[in-house]
Short mmCIF file of C-alpha atoms in Angstrom, two decimals:
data_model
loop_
_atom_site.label_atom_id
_atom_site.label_comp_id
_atom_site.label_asym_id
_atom_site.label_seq_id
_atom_site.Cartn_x
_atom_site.Cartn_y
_atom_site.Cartn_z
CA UNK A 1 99.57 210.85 114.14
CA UNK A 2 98.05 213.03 117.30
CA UNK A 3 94.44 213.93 116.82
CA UNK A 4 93.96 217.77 116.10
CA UNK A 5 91.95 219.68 118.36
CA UNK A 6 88.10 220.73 117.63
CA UNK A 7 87.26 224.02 118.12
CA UNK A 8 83.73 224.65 117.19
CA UNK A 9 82.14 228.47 117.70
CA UNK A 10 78.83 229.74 116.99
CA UNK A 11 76.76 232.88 117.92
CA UNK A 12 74.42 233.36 120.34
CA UNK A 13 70.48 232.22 119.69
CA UNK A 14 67.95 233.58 121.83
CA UNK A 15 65.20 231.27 121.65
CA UNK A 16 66.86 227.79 120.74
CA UNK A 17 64.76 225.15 121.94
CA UNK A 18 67.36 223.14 123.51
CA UNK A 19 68.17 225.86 125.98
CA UNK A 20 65.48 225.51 128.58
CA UNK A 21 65.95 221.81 128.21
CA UNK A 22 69.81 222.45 128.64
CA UNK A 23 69.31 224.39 131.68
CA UNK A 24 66.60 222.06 133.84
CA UNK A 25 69.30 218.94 132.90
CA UNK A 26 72.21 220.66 134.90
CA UNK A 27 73.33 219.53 138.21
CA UNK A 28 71.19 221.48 140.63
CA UNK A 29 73.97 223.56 141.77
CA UNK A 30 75.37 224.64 138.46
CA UNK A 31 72.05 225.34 136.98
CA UNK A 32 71.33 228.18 140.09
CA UNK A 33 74.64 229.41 139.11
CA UNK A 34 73.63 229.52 135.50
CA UNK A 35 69.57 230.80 136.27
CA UNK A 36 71.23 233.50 137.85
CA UNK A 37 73.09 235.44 135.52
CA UNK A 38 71.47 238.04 132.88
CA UNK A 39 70.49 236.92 129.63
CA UNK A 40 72.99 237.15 127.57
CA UNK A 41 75.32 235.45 130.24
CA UNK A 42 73.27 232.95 130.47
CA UNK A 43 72.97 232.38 126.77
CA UNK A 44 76.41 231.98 126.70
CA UNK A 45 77.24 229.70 129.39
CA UNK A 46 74.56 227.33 127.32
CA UNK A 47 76.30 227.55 124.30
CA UNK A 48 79.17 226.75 125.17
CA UNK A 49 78.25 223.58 127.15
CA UNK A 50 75.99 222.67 123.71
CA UNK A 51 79.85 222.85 122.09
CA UNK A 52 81.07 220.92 124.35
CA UNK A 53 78.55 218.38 123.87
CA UNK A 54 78.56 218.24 120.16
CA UNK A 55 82.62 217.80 120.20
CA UNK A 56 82.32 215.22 122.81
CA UNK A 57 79.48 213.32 120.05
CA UNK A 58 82.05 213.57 117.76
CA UNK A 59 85.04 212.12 119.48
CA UNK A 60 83.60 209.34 121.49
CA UNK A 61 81.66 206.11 120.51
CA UNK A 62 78.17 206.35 121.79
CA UNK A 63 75.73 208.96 123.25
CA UNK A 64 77.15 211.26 125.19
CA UNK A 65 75.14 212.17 128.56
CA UNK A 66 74.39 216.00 129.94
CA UNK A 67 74.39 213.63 133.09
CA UNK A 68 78.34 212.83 132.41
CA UNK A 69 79.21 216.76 133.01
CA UNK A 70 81.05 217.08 136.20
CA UNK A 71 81.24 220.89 137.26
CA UNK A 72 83.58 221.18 139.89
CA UNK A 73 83.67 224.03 142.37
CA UNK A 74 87.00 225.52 142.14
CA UNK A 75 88.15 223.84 138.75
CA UNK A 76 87.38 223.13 135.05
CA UNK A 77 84.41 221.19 133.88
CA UNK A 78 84.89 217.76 132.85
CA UNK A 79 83.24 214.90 131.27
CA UNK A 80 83.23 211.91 132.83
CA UNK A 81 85.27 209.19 130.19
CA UNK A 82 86.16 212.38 128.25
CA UNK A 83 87.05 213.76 126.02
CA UNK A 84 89.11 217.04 127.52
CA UNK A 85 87.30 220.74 126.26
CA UNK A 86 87.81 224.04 127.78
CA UNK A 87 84.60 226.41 127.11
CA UNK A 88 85.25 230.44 125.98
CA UNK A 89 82.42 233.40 125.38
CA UNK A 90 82.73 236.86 125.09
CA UNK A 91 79.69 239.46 123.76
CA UNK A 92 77.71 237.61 121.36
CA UNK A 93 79.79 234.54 120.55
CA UNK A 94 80.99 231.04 122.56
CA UNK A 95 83.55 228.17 121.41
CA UNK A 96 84.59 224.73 122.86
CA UNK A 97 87.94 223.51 122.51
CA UNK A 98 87.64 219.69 122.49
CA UNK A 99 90.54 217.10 122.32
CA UNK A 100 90.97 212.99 122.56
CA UNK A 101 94.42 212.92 124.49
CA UNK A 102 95.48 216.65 125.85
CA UNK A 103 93.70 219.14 128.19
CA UNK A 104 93.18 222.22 125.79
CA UNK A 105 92.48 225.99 127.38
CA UNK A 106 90.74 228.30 125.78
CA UNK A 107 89.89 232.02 125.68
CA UNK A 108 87.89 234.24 123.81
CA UNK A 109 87.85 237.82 124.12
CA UNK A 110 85.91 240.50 121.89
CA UNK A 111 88.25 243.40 120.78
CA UNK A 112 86.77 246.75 119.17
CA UNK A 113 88.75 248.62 117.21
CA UNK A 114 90.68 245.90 114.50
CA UNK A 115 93.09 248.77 113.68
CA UNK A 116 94.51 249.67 116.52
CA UNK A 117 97.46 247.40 116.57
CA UNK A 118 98.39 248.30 120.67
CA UNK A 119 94.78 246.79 121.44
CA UNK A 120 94.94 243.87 119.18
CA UNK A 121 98.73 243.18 120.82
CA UNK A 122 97.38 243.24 124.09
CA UNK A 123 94.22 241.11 124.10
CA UNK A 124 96.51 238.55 122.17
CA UNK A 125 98.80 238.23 125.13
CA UNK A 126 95.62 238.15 127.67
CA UNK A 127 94.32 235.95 125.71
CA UNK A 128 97.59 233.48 125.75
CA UNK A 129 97.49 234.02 129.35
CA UNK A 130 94.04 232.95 130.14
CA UNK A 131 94.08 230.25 127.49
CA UNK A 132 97.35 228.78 129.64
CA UNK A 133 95.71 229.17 133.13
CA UNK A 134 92.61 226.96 131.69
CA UNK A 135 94.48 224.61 130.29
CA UNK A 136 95.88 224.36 133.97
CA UNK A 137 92.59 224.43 135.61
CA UNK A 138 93.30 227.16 137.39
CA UNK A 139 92.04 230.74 137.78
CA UNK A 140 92.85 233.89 136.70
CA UNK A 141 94.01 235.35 140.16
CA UNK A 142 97.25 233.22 139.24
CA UNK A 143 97.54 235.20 135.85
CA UNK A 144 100.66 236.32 137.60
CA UNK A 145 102.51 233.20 137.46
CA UNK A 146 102.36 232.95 133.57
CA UNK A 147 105.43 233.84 131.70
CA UNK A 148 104.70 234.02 128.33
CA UNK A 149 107.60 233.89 125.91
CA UNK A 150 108.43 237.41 123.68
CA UNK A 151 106.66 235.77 120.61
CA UNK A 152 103.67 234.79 122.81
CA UNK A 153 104.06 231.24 121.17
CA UNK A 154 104.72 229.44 124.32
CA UNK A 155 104.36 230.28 128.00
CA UNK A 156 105.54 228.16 131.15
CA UNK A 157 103.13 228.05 134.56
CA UNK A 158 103.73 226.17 137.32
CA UNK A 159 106.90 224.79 135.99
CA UNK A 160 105.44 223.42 133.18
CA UNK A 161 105.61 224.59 129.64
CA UNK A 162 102.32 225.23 127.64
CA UNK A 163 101.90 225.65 123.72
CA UNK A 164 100.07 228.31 122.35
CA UNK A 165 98.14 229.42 119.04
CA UNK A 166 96.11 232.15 118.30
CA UNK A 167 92.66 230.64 116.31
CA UNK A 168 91.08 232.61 113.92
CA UNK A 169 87.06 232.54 114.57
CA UNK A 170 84.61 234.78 114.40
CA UNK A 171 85.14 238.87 112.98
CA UNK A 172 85.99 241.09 115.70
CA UNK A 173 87.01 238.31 118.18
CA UNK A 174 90.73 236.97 119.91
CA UNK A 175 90.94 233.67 120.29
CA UNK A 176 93.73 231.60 122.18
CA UNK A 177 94.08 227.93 122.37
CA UNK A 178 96.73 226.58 125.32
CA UNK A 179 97.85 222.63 125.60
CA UNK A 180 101.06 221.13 126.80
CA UNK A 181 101.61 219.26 123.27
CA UNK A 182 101.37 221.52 119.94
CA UNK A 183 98.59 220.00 118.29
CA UNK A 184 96.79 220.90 114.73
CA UNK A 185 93.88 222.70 114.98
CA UNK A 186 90.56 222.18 113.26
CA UNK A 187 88.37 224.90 113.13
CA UNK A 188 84.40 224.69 112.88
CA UNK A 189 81.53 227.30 112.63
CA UNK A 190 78.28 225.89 113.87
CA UNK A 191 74.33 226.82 113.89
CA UNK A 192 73.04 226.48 117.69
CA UNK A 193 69.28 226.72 116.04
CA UNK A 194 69.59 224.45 113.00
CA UNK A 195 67.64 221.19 113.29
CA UNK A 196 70.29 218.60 113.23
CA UNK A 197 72.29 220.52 116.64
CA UNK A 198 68.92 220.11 118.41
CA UNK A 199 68.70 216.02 117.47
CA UNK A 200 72.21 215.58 119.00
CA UNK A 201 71.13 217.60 122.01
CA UNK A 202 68.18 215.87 122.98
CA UNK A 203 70.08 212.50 122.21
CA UNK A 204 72.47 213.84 125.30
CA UNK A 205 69.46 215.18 127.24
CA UNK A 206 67.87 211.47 127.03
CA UNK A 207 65.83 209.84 124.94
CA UNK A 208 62.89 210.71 126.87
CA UNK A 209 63.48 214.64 126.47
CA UNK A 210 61.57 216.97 125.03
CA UNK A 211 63.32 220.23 123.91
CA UNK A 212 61.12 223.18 124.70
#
């Protein structure tokens, strides 16, 4: 039976003491890139590679290494021996899709008003859209090329044809999850300041870290 796909989500901490650590472990170039947004930007971007590092825990035998992140320049972050996960934030919330055997795209978007339908429509669509360029490691200045079907359930890019499900996460929040196989979904809220996420980070920081 095909392995279901992890997404884990949390909200953004402030003050975690993993996220100094977090930072300082990067590879040079990524952590300027990261150092130089605002805060909550920042914030984000941390999360989200802290998801990607508790899936990858979960789904692989042995430590997993902040060293083992591979952040190309004009694709998606991998992890070298994998597993495949596709980070999404919007204001005040990240999630990590994270997956054994496909490459999963994710996106996340923050919508205001949950009764107006024509918004709710909309972002759904984007959402599918930027889910389905992830999952093809590319940008969105090919959102053009994605032709989503009428029910928004499937979309083909490239000449290939990409699954899609909306995930329900977080109040106020779109969520779309893109993969070339259909594959169940397992959903997971986490706490980015609770005691046993900052044991598995410093176990993928090294054993000689000390979180700040």
């Amino acid at each position: 039976m095909p392995m279901a796909v992890i997404v884990l989500h949390a909200p953004l901490v402030t003050d975690a003491r993993w996220q100094s650590s977090l930072l300082q472990a990067l590879p040079y170039a990524k952590r300027l890139e990261v150092e130089r947004r605002p805060g909550d930007a920042r914030r984000a971007s941390l999360a989200g590679i802290a998801l990607a590092l508790l899936g990858a825990e979960r789904l692989r035998t042995g430590t997993v290494s902040v060293r083992q992140l591979v952040f190309p320049r004009d694709g998606k972050p991998v992890l070298a021996g994998g597993p495949h996960f596709s980070i999404a934030h919007t204001s005040g919330h990240a999630a990590c899709a994270i997956s054994a055997d496909i490459d999963p795209g994710l996106d996340l978007e923050r919508h205001v008003n949950e009764a107006d339908a024509e918004e709710l429509a909309q972002l759904r669509r984007w959402t599918a859209v930027e889910a389905t360029l992830k999952a093809a490691g590319r940008g969105v200045r090919h959102a053009g090329g994605v032709r989503l079907a009428g029910d928004a359930r499937s979309a083909e890019f490239l000449g290939a044809r990409y699954e899609l499900q909306s995930v329900t996460l977080a109040p106020g929040t779109v969520c779309g999850l893109a993969s070339l196989q259909w594959r169940r979904v397992s959903v997971e809220a986490m706490d980015l300041d609770s005691p046993d996420v900052s044991a598995v980070l410093q176990r993928c920081l090294g054993r000689g870290a000390q979180l700040e």
